[in-house]
XYZ file of C-alpha atoms in Angstrom:
767
model
C 122.615 79.131 31.494
C 124.567 81.869 33.148
C 125.228 85.533 32.754
C 128.912 85.269 32.010
C 129.713 87.767 29.294
C 132.028 89.776 31.416
C 135.352 91.314 30.406
C 138.420 89.259 31.069
C 141.629 91.179 31.557
C 143.734 88.227 30.485
C 142.207 88.403 27.031
C 141.612 92.052 26.424
C 142.166 93.929 23.163
C 143.459 97.441 22.762
C 140.846 100.133 22.443
C 141.439 100.673 18.720
C 140.196 97.123 18.094
C 136.869 97.555 19.873
C 134.396 98.476 17.187
C 130.851 98.818 18.322
C 128.927 96.538 16.086
C 125.516 95.394 17.159
C 123.486 92.343 16.162
C 120.656 94.400 14.646
C 118.977 93.356 11.457
C 119.641 95.236 8.208
C 117.376 98.243 8.053
C 116.786 97.698 4.363
C 115.160 94.274 4.931
C 111.482 94.532 3.988
C 108.998 93.108 6.405
C 105.256 92.781 6.265
C 104.790 91.971 9.938
C 106.582 93.301 13.050
C 105.453 92.299 16.474
C 107.053 92.384 19.875
C 106.608 89.971 22.787
C 108.570 91.831 25.413
C 112.090 90.469 24.939
C 111.845 88.922 21.508
C 110.848 90.951 18.498
C 109.126 89.039 15.576
C 109.744 90.335 12.062
C 108.035 88.282 9.340
C 109.267 89.216 5.900
C 107.517 88.858 2.578
C 109.938 86.058 1.701
C 108.668 83.960 4.567
C 111.770 84.402 6.724
C 111.059 85.178 10.322
C 113.678 87.307 12.045
C 113.624 86.982 15.825
C 115.412 89.925 17.395
C 116.420 89.437 21.047
C 115.920 92.880 22.522
C 115.124 93.071 26.299
C 113.411 96.471 26.772
C 115.130 98.950 29.068
C 118.330 96.893 29.336
C 121.725 97.024 27.641
C 121.878 93.241 27.613
C 119.561 90.240 26.998
C 119.188 87.789 29.852
C 117.293 84.571 30.537
C 114.825 86.231 32.846
C 111.106 85.645 33.217
C 110.325 88.101 30.370
C 112.632 86.191 28.022
C 111.116 82.883 28.935
C 107.590 84.161 28.407
C 108.526 85.805 25.112
C 110.439 82.819 23.779
C 107.560 80.570 24.721
C 105.092 82.701 22.808
C 107.444 82.931 19.792
C 107.913 79.149 19.600
C 104.146 78.626 19.975
C 103.602 81.013 17.030
C 106.298 79.432 14.866
C 104.722 75.985 15.347
C 101.259 77.352 14.611
C 102.355 79.200 11.463
C 104.888 76.498 10.379
C 103.423 76.282 6.863
C 104.034 80.027 6.239
C 107.581 80.084 7.677
C 110.437 79.699 5.181
C 113.123 79.819 7.859
C 114.179 81.656 11.050
C 117.003 83.951 11.748
C 117.813 84.555 15.387
C 119.808 87.794 16.075
C 120.082 90.492 18.684
C 119.657 94.216 18.986
C 122.321 94.502 21.672
C 126.066 94.813 21.279
C 126.358 91.596 23.219
C 124.355 88.868 21.568
C 123.017 87.395 24.843
C 124.408 87.573 28.371
C 122.738 84.458 29.893
C 120.821 83.943 33.115
C 120.618 85.910 36.339
C 123.009 83.993 38.653
C 121.824 85.740 41.806
C 118.255 84.896 41.000
C 119.060 81.271 40.151
C 120.994 80.876 43.430
C 118.154 82.276 45.466
C 115.630 80.065 43.661
C 117.739 76.962 44.151
C 117.669 77.395 47.940
C 114.109 78.614 48.163
C 112.163 76.351 45.791
C 114.313 73.833 43.919
C 111.280 72.179 42.324
C 110.135 75.418 40.755
C 113.644 76.104 39.531
C 113.879 72.634 38.018
C 110.703 73.370 36.117
C 112.116 76.654 34.944
C 115.252 74.997 33.673
C 113.244 72.428 31.798
C 111.092 75.181 30.288
C 114.156 76.910 28.835
C 115.511 73.615 27.481
C 112.113 72.659 26.003
C 111.779 75.976 24.195
C 115.184 75.574 22.503
C 114.475 71.936 21.770
C 111.210 72.888 20.047
C 113.059 75.559 18.055
C 115.639 73.105 16.715
C 113.087 70.495 15.860
C 110.804 73.010 14.017
C 111.833 71.486 10.686
C 112.700 74.755 8.906
C 116.216 76.241 8.775
C 117.098 78.109 11.952
C 120.189 80.353 11.824
C 121.919 82.292 14.568
C 123.322 85.597 13.268
C 125.740 86.588 16.015
C 127.192 90.045 15.948
C 128.422 90.260 19.530
C 129.741 87.986 22.278
C 127.764 84.812 22.994
C 128.917 83.482 26.339
C 127.171 80.918 28.562
C 123.444 80.922 27.959
C 123.948 83.136 24.828
C 126.029 80.471 23.137
C 123.589 77.751 24.265
C 120.889 79.511 22.309
C 122.988 79.548 19.182
C 123.734 75.830 19.659
C 120.023 75.146 19.264
C 120.215 76.637 15.781
C 121.163 74.626 12.724
C 123.713 77.108 11.462
C 125.889 79.758 13.250
C 127.193 82.892 11.435
C 129.461 85.054 13.679
C 130.781 88.546 13.128
C 134.597 88.326 12.903
C 135.340 91.368 15.156
C 137.918 91.891 17.949
C 135.151 92.459 20.635
C 133.384 89.120 19.910
C 134.002 86.117 22.184
C 132.223 82.770 22.392
C 132.348 80.160 25.112
C 130.825 78.306 28.003
C 132.552 79.677 31.134
C 130.063 78.310 33.676
C 132.696 76.056 35.211
C 134.510 79.200 36.495
C 131.353 79.994 38.476
C 131.123 76.518 39.927
C 128.353 75.533 37.541
C 127.792 73.695 34.208
C 125.986 74.915 31.093
C 122.363 74.230 31.991
C 120.528 75.080 28.778
C 121.842 72.274 26.624
C 125.471 73.391 26.345
C 126.877 70.072 27.510
C 124.524 67.915 25.499
C 124.933 69.717 22.211
C 128.668 70.404 22.276
C 129.649 66.771 22.966
C 127.401 65.697 20.099
C 128.773 68.392 17.786
C 132.450 68.209 18.664
C 132.945 64.828 20.315
C 133.389 64.068 23.977
C 137.080 64.807 24.431
C 137.167 67.912 22.225
C 134.131 69.452 23.915
C 135.521 68.802 27.408
C 139.050 70.061 26.757
C 138.269 72.927 24.381
C 135.137 74.391 25.985
C 133.624 72.794 29.029
C 136.221 72.006 31.672
C 138.174 75.266 31.574
C 135.619 77.717 30.247
C 137.729 79.078 27.405
C 136.701 82.312 25.730
C 137.168 81.847 22.036
C 137.693 84.442 19.280
C 135.492 83.963 16.180
C 138.302 82.396 14.152
C 139.147 79.983 16.942
C 135.477 78.989 17.203
C 135.352 78.422 13.433
C 138.414 76.217 13.530
C 136.985 74.221 16.442
C 133.745 73.662 14.502
C 131.616 75.611 17.001
C 130.456 78.070 14.331
C 129.937 77.568 10.619
C 130.759 80.918 9.021
C 132.354 84.277 9.789
C 130.958 87.588 8.552
C 132.895 90.839 7.875
C 130.178 93.265 8.994
C 126.523 93.477 9.995
C 125.279 93.467 6.414
C 127.374 90.405 5.531
C 126.188 88.731 8.684
C 122.543 88.913 7.655
C 123.241 88.114 4.001
C 125.012 84.896 5.030
C 122.167 83.971 7.326
C 119.652 84.491 4.574
C 121.757 82.546 2.137
C 121.643 79.500 4.431
C 117.899 79.758 4.826
C 117.503 80.067 1.024
C 119.676 77.059 0.342
C 117.297 74.506 1.859
C 113.621 73.888 2.444
C 114.055 72.024 5.709
C 116.777 71.573 8.271
C 117.523 69.378 11.283
C 120.280 69.030 13.758
C 122.829 66.301 12.861
C 122.039 64.365 16.055
C 118.366 64.241 15.003
C 119.222 62.496 11.752
C 119.207 58.707 11.789
C 122.693 57.288 11.439
C 124.549 60.326 12.690
C 127.894 59.403 14.226
C 129.224 61.506 17.047
C 132.876 62.430 16.521
C 135.038 60.059 18.551
C 132.077 57.786 19.287
C 129.797 57.191 22.247
C 130.681 55.449 25.594
C 129.813 52.119 24.021
C 132.011 52.642 20.983
C 135.216 50.629 20.860
C 137.130 53.822 19.986
C 136.006 55.620 23.178
C 135.765 52.704 25.616
C 139.485 52.697 26.459
C 139.477 56.496 26.941
C 136.694 56.676 29.550
C 138.534 55.216 32.515
C 141.334 57.797 32.023
C 139.067 60.849 32.045
C 138.527 61.030 35.847
C 142.200 60.636 36.746
C 143.119 63.230 34.112
C 140.613 65.688 35.502
C 141.960 65.105 39.014
C 145.384 65.811 37.774
C 144.200 68.987 36.115
C 142.594 70.122 39.302
C 145.754 69.023 41.252
C 143.576 66.899 43.518
C 141.366 69.754 44.699
C 137.670 68.832 45.071
C 136.002 71.352 42.719
C 132.502 69.974 42.117
C 131.602 71.528 38.754
C 134.282 69.895 36.540
C 133.348 66.447 37.835
C 129.648 67.194 37.230
C 130.373 68.363 33.730
C 132.328 65.139 33.010
C 129.531 63.001 34.374
C 126.778 64.862 32.527
C 128.763 64.604 29.285
C 129.423 60.904 29.500
C 126.035 59.945 30.819
C 124.376 62.171 28.213
C 126.148 60.428 25.325
C 124.758 57.103 26.485
C 121.129 58.136 25.952
C 118.946 60.072 23.482
C 119.078 63.897 23.315
C 115.954 64.519 25.364
C 117.027 62.247 28.197
C 120.459 63.769 28.078
C 118.952 67.246 28.529
C 117.162 66.004 31.640
C 120.417 64.566 33.009
C 122.200 67.837 32.385
C 119.477 69.719 34.146
C 119.709 67.564 37.260
C 123.430 68.160 37.527
C 122.988 71.869 37.009
C 120.434 72.052 39.818
C 122.625 69.940 42.118
C 125.574 72.357 41.647
C 123.290 75.358 42.366
C 122.482 73.759 45.717
C 126.027 72.604 46.460
C 127.729 74.599 49.254
C 131.052 74.880 47.446
C 129.404 76.106 44.249
C 127.345 78.640 46.181
C 130.527 79.976 47.760
C 132.168 80.290 44.348
C 129.141 82.022 42.930
C 129.065 84.426 45.906
C 132.644 85.506 45.417
C 133.289 85.163 41.659
C 129.831 86.536 40.701
C 128.101 88.490 43.407
C 131.134 89.966 45.202
C 133.075 90.694 41.971
C 130.139 92.436 40.444
C 129.750 94.598 43.574
C 133.398 95.474 43.500
C 133.407 96.253 39.833
C 130.386 98.528 40.246
C 132.222 100.409 43.042
C 129.764 99.309 45.783
C 130.870 99.511 49.440
C 132.344 101.890 51.988
C 135.832 101.721 50.473
C 134.646 102.680 47.002
C 135.135 106.109 45.585
C 131.963 108.155 45.103
C 131.496 109.493 41.550
C 129.712 112.806 41.134
C 126.287 112.597 39.456
C 126.765 112.613 35.695
C 130.572 112.386 35.938
C 131.967 110.421 33.032
C 134.655 107.790 33.467
C 138.168 109.228 33.234
C 140.572 107.732 30.660
C 144.168 108.899 30.872
C 145.523 109.452 27.366
C 149.264 109.828 28.212
C 150.548 107.531 30.963
C 154.101 107.569 32.420
C 155.677 104.473 33.939
C 158.961 104.820 35.916
C 160.912 101.565 36.166
C 161.138 99.195 33.162
C 161.512 95.907 35.041
C 158.996 93.173 34.687
C 156.335 95.003 36.625
C 156.915 98.369 34.919
C 157.023 96.767 31.456
C 153.775 94.908 32.201
C 152.050 98.094 33.361
C 153.247 99.916 30.317
C 152.054 97.224 27.991
C 148.649 97.094 29.707
C 148.025 100.839 29.248
C 149.286 100.813 25.689
C 146.993 97.862 24.993
C 144.094 99.916 26.312
C 144.883 102.762 23.867
C 146.999 105.180 25.956
C 150.282 106.621 24.878
C 152.911 105.411 27.368
C 156.288 106.988 28.325
C 158.430 104.179 29.843
C 161.355 105.652 31.843
C 164.398 104.002 33.439
C 167.917 105.033 34.503
C 169.194 104.470 30.952
C 167.673 104.339 27.502
C 168.955 100.838 27.179
C 167.095 99.722 30.288
C 163.914 101.390 29.123
C 164.183 99.748 25.681
C 164.698 96.383 27.416
C 161.433 97.059 29.165
C 159.672 97.648 25.884
C 161.202 94.404 24.622
C 159.669 92.604 27.634
C 156.298 93.997 26.576
C 156.954 92.826 23.043
C 157.540 89.276 24.339
C 154.068 89.161 25.878
C 152.492 90.406 22.694
C 154.505 88.023 20.465
C 153.106 85.127 22.507
C 149.601 86.320 21.802
C 150.361 86.608 18.061
C 151.719 83.049 18.102
C 148.546 81.771 19.705
C 146.341 83.640 17.240
C 144.954 85.991 19.868
C 146.356 89.087 18.187
C 147.537 89.995 14.749
C 151.049 91.262 13.982
C 149.574 94.624 13.070
C 147.776 94.902 16.400
C 150.981 93.956 18.228
C 152.890 96.670 16.344
C 150.182 99.240 17.092
C 150.485 98.533 20.873
C 154.336 98.686 20.841
C 154.164 101.943 18.835
C 152.435 103.582 21.786
C 155.313 102.744 24.173
C 158.106 105.349 24.119
C 161.266 104.442 26.070
C 163.208 107.230 27.727
C 166.055 107.814 30.220
C 164.752 111.164 31.379
C 161.948 111.799 33.847
C 161.432 115.182 32.205
C 159.796 113.399 29.310
C 156.880 112.466 31.645
C 155.939 116.133 32.193
C 152.846 115.956 29.929
C 151.430 112.748 31.410
C 148.035 112.806 33.155
C 148.804 109.614 35.095
C 152.230 108.378 36.299
C 152.897 104.961 37.863
C 156.147 104.713 39.810
C 157.352 101.083 39.686
C 160.977 101.196 40.827
C 162.676 98.822 43.287
C 160.816 98.332 46.606
C 162.989 100.599 48.649
C 161.509 103.528 50.589
C 164.445 105.926 50.088
C 164.624 105.233 46.325
C 160.831 105.564 45.853
C 160.660 108.745 47.924
C 163.358 110.432 45.779
C 161.694 109.444 42.441
C 158.289 110.533 43.596
C 159.585 113.848 44.856
C 161.140 114.603 41.514
C 158.045 113.544 39.638
C 155.853 115.802 41.710
C 157.859 118.810 40.576
C 157.421 117.793 36.873
C 153.764 116.983 36.599
C 150.912 119.339 35.989
C 148.590 120.171 38.971
C 145.781 117.872 37.637
C 147.988 114.833 36.992
C 147.544 111.717 39.110
C 150.698 110.322 40.726
C 150.753 106.661 42.006
C 153.184 104.143 43.343
C 153.193 100.414 42.515
C 154.401 99.542 45.968
C 153.408 96.192 47.402
C 154.287 96.825 51.093
C 155.503 100.373 51.832
C 152.975 102.622 53.581
C 151.601 105.367 51.245
C 151.636 107.886 54.101
C 155.417 107.638 54.336
C 155.931 107.945 50.645
C 153.632 110.987 50.475
C 155.127 112.735 53.443
C 157.276 115.164 51.433
C 155.002 115.547 48.390
C 153.551 119.058 47.939
C 150.124 117.746 46.959
C 149.531 114.384 48.625
C 145.845 114.581 47.783
C 146.594 113.460 44.210
C 148.795 110.585 45.286
C 147.892 106.964 46.143
C 149.135 103.383 45.758
C 148.365 101.447 42.583
C 149.544 97.904 43.293
C 149.589 95.612 40.240
C 150.275 91.888 40.442
C 152.656 89.826 38.341
C 152.414 88.875 35.550
C 150.513 92.079 34.882
C 148.963 90.972 31.564
C 147.378 87.924 33.270
C 146.473 89.133 36.798
C 143.067 90.793 36.837
C 143.323 92.638 40.179
C 144.766 96.066 41.130
C 144.893 97.075 44.801
C 144.316 100.844 45.277
C 145.855 102.101 48.509
C 144.183 105.227 49.797
C 146.465 107.445 51.849
C 145.208 109.697 54.643
C 145.416 112.706 52.299
C 144.225 111.045 49.104
C 141.259 112.911 47.655
C 137.988 111.345 46.596
C 138.574 112.649 43.065
C 141.938 110.973 42.857
C 140.479 107.702 43.987
C 137.678 107.897 41.458
C 140.179 108.607 38.658
C 142.417 105.717 39.752
C 139.444 103.338 39.729
C 138.562 104.523 36.227
C 142.119 103.922 35.001
C 142.052 100.368 36.380
C 138.648 99.690 34.777
C 140.026 101.101 31.517
C 142.525 98.140 31.582
C 139.679 95.661 32.071
C 140.904 94.883 35.567
C 139.102 94.808 38.932
C 140.108 97.481 41.558
C 139.724 97.010 45.284
C 140.240 99.992 47.570
C 142.082 99.490 50.840
C 143.347 101.819 53.501
C 146.976 102.531 54.128
C 149.105 100.192 56.321
C 152.365 98.236 55.934
C 151.662 95.434 53.491
C 148.155 96.748 52.921
C 145.867 93.729 52.415
C 147.162 91.380 49.692
C 150.846 91.353 50.507
C 150.138 91.105 54.223
C 147.873 88.064 53.819
C 149.987 86.447 51.082
C 152.970 86.625 53.401
C 151.188 84.500 55.996
C 150.737 81.779 53.383
C 154.439 81.837 52.530
C 155.558 81.744 56.168
C 153.093 79.081 57.241
C 154.465 76.853 54.539
C 158.007 77.351 55.960
C 156.630 76.668 59.483
C 155.384 73.258 58.335
C 158.906 72.589 57.099
C 160.370 73.647 60.425
C 158.065 71.261 62.242
C 159.348 68.305 60.113
C 156.898 68.098 57.267
C 158.553 66.981 54.017
C 158.818 69.760 51.379
C 156.745 67.951 48.800
C 154.177 67.137 51.422
C 153.806 70.834 52.136
C 153.314 71.527 48.448
C 150.840 68.648 48.076
C 148.775 69.847 51.046
C 148.455 73.256 49.410
C 147.457 71.868 46.033
C 144.858 69.532 47.555
C 143.486 72.559 49.385
C 142.978 74.236 45.999
C 145.906 76.631 45.880
C 147.317 76.991 42.350
C 150.974 76.825 43.552
C 152.525 75.487 46.809
C 153.925 77.969 49.312
C 157.554 76.860 48.925
C 157.437 77.100 45.067
C 155.829 80.512 45.131
C 158.228 81.691 47.835
C 161.046 80.861 45.451
C 159.264 82.731 42.701
C 158.827 85.999 44.710
C 162.323 85.462 46.237
C 163.088 84.327 49.780
C 165.288 87.417 50.215
C 162.217 89.651 49.814
C 160.680 88.051 52.920
C 163.699 88.958 54.978
C 163.781 92.533 53.579
C 160.120 93.052 54.367
C 160.558 91.745 57.916
C 163.579 93.965 58.496
C 161.797 97.061 57.125
C 158.867 96.406 59.481
C 161.198 96.064 62.509
C 163.047 99.218 61.495
C 159.826 101.149 61.196
C 158.655 99.967 64.604
C 161.907 101.038 66.185
C 161.738 104.407 64.506
C 158.229 104.877 65.865
C 159.241 103.765 69.347
C 156.961 100.703 69.155
C 157.909 97.345 70.405
C 158.356 95.109 67.280
C 156.098 92.118 66.906
C 157.402 88.723 67.949
C 159.233 87.260 64.981
C 157.408 84.512 63.100
C 158.729 80.981 64.004
C 159.503 80.462 60.336
C 161.896 83.416 60.039
C 165.077 81.690 61.457
C 164.939 79.158 58.608
C 164.206 81.905 56.060
C 167.192 83.941 57.269
C 169.358 80.836 57.214
C 168.331 80.195 53.608
C 169.381 83.695 52.619
C 172.770 83.263 54.442
C 173.347 80.138 52.367
C 172.656 82.077 49.193
C 169.292 80.316 48.571
C 167.335 83.430 47.790
C 164.961 82.260 45.074
C 164.373 81.020 41.551
C 165.857 84.064 39.798
C 169.320 83.335 41.275
C 169.308 79.635 40.709
C 167.353 78.312 43.643
C 165.819 78.557 47.034
C 163.808 75.752 48.545
C 164.079 74.100 45.197
C 166.748 73.802 42.496
C 165.095 74.958 39.299
C 167.660 73.936 36.692
C 167.768 71.785 34.697
C 164.495 70.551 36.175
C 162.706 71.478 39.442
C 163.647 69.344 42.448
C 163.902 69.848 46.244
C 167.276 71.457 47.164
C 169.228 68.615 48.826
C 170.679 70.929 51.397
C 167.171 71.552 52.856
C 167.283 68.142 54.561
C 170.110 69.523 56.744
C 168.379 72.819 57.641
C 164.906 71.340 58.116
C 164.984 67.574 58.642
C 161.763 65.762 57.753
C 160.011 63.429 60.217
C 157.335 60.928 59.204
C 153.819 62.048 60.112
C 155.191 65.333 61.729
C 152.111 67.261 60.605
C 148.914 65.538 59.447
C 148.018 66.451 55.845
C 144.570 67.727 56.824
C 146.041 70.012 59.538
C 148.489 71.449 57.077
C 145.614 72.306 54.738
C 143.686 73.919 57.609
C 146.671 75.994 58.645
C 147.471 77.255 55.167
C 143.859 78.266 54.588
C 143.102 79.339 58.116
C 146.079 81.657 58.658
C 145.171 83.627 55.504
C 141.536 83.860 56.599
C 142.522 85.077 60.071
C 144.855 87.779 58.725
C 142.108 88.890 56.324
C 139.739 89.240 59.254
C 142.326 91.318 61.049
C 142.530 93.576 58.019
C 138.757 93.897 58.090
C 138.758 94.746 61.802
C 141.502 97.254 61.466
C 139.697 99.083 58.662
C 142.358 98.171 56.035
C 139.588 96.351 54.230
C 136.104 97.899 53.979
C 133.885 94.891 53.324
C 133.612 91.150 52.787
C 133.323 91.575 49.016
C 136.695 93.342 48.807
C 138.231 90.648 50.978
C 136.972 87.691 48.944
C 137.621 89.236 45.545
C 141.030 90.463 46.499
C 142.019 87.089 47.901
C 140.824 85.200 44.824
C 142.104 87.479 42.060
C 145.296 88.788 43.720
C 146.867 86.131 45.928
C 145.472 82.810 44.683
C 143.201 81.828 47.522
C 141.215 78.806 46.359
C 138.001 79.685 44.578
C 136.543 76.484 45.967
C 135.864 78.334 49.252
C 134.617 81.660 47.803
C 137.546 83.680 49.043
C 139.382 84.015 52.383
C 136.274 85.089 54.334
C 134.074 82.744 52.412
C 136.326 79.963 53.853
C 135.328 81.118 57.331
C 131.560 80.963 56.537
C 131.917 77.635 54.772
C 133.880 76.010 57.625
C 132.261 73.039 59.311
C 130.107 74.595 62.045
C 130.206 78.017 60.294
C 132.057 80.899 61.872
C 131.704 79.421 65.383
C 133.288 76.187 64.129
C 136.100 78.098 62.502
C 136.803 80.041 65.737
C 136.854 76.776 67.795
C 139.338 75.234 65.390
C 141.482 78.340 65.330
C 141.654 78.307 69.095
C 142.922 74.754 68.979
C 145.603 75.709 66.455
C 146.581 78.730 68.570
C 147.061 76.517 71.650
C 149.304 74.178 69.607
C 151.163 76.629 67.356
C 150.953 80.135 68.789
C 149.069 83.366 68.842
C 149.171 83.922 65.118
C 146.071 81.709 65.048
C 144.164 83.881 67.612
C 141.119 85.256 65.769
C 140.210 88.987 65.991
C 137.025 90.203 67.605
C 135.274 90.679 64.331
C 135.089 86.854 64.262
C 134.871 85.967 67.929
C 132.333 88.614 69.122
C 130.262 89.847 66.174
C 130.231 87.126 63.557
C 129.776 84.214 65.963
C 126.522 85.775 67.250
C 125.318 86.395 63.710
C 126.324 82.879 62.625
C 127.912 84.277 59.432
C 130.641 86.779 58.812
C 128.772 88.104 55.824
C 125.648 88.512 57.944
C 127.585 90.348 60.609
C 129.638 92.682 58.397
C 127.713 92.718 55.105
C 128.989 92.263 51.600
C 130.185 95.804 51.223
C 129.793 97.575 54.547
C 132.406 98.540 57.114
C 133.276 96.380 60.119
C 133.445 99.427 62.341
């Protein structure tokens, strides 16, 4: 029961795949009665088949709003009253997306304001769908667009599901990613249809987005259609093949696949489910997966109607849970604001200005990042010129892109023909001159200021005056890179994250001379890829790299203080981080940390500024590099990675462990808190322009635990609110140094307001 039909950059298709096929009924169908009840159109044909067309007026999508509930209630009343004259029901949609689900913002507000009224609303939605599926006549869902969340739950209340087999169609129940569970019968019906373990692992606990063929193989849908005409023909054929129809679980003697909790076949499995879930979550205390598991198991122990009530209670409890509210604020509210370009940092589009789509993109540097960027633009339909110092190096970059696509083909996410079409759009070259006709160029060479400056200067002389020039730098100030460019107004940073095909964020760095038009075009190019852009101001390290660096170094600080390496990693995982700081430090290379620190000190010296006091972790980091332990790519850093991952034995000499050196809880607080404090500094300095950018960027770019709703969400969620966070930070500063001193945006403004979001606003400047 959630509006979750959003694009997912990890599962995008290239633009040539995206046919615009709506769920409209066939215009040749004869009807003798057509009525509209706001959001549901009633078409009663001469053959007795009622076609219900979901069609919210004045909106591009259908949602479970008040108009839908009223309309569906009236339609179900009418179906029951005219039951004798109804041969069957076909439920379809007039929108490109079948149904987008509920209004999460509205649900969250209602949960806090009037939980009893919200509970009644949830039960009303469930009751309407239950009445539809127990009508007695065949009810078919003809699905010609994506059905995610509440949309899929509507189809599950039908007796038969026919889905258009098109690249743009996805089906799934992704509520868990919002800190919720499917609240309109999704848990109850899927466990009865698929069995407990299959429903949990294939749909509910990870929120998978399935292609039509995958949904068919799973048993979630019954038939696939080739086009809109075939869709309706198959739906009509099902109605015509029977005079009555019921759900399997409403038929006496139906056996749920795998059994019920009392079945001998399932009884030994049940005690393992909670430990398995904890292992999947790496010990982090995310409430939604546990609620889903409880609702699924408890619901299988009772009848359908009681199970629906149990599911509704868990749904309401999650809406009122503080952690879930934080996840919703960041993953839903903040992300939507950033995607729409709301906030002081966003670029202003001229009235009537259409989104810009570069047709020919140049990428300079065919390493892992450059290859990933090239593949992403080719996937989105652009022709890409991939340049490197030699043709062989450029072709190797294209081969890296092929490896990503081959993996998708192997998993059934892409056909071989689609893979070949994407690769055909990537042209390797050894000459920068071949980029002269590009309307967007992304420089992605090694992170060295002199090298980047030379490449960018040469590119500026080749490109047309209206081409956009960008740098995929992760730390180097844009102002320095732009200093010798003849037209710095059309230059900015475009920081992608690795691996590019999976990471949904792009950090756009606005230089002092970057024009508004250039920023708008850069945002459009990122949205063309299905990714989320955040706009930040220029500084060394910008936002994401600067904050991510504090996580890496704090992990090393814990080592220096005597915490065992695996205890450091465990603390991070229990806090909700996807990877521990020592492991990820090896991934990005320990040597990079030293290089970034040295570049910052050199820049400070060149500017005549006293360099900052070196982080207490840096002596150990430098010692690691001296010992040749520079990271995973070269064999090892804090860990040996081959043949299996294990702590490097030599680490015991460099950083001896002491029992109980750092309490586990304090280690978690430090890893989370140092990132939140640095994020607040970025906000105060104007590098960040709002709370939404901060939370979305920290979640999508640097792996801050979604459990807290982002780095600044963690501040608001802290025990005692912002004031409590500041008190704890002061204690840590006294014990461990000034890096834990909070900036004034926390100490002076937010403490008075009681909430950082209240003080600064979701998308407004801290200034």
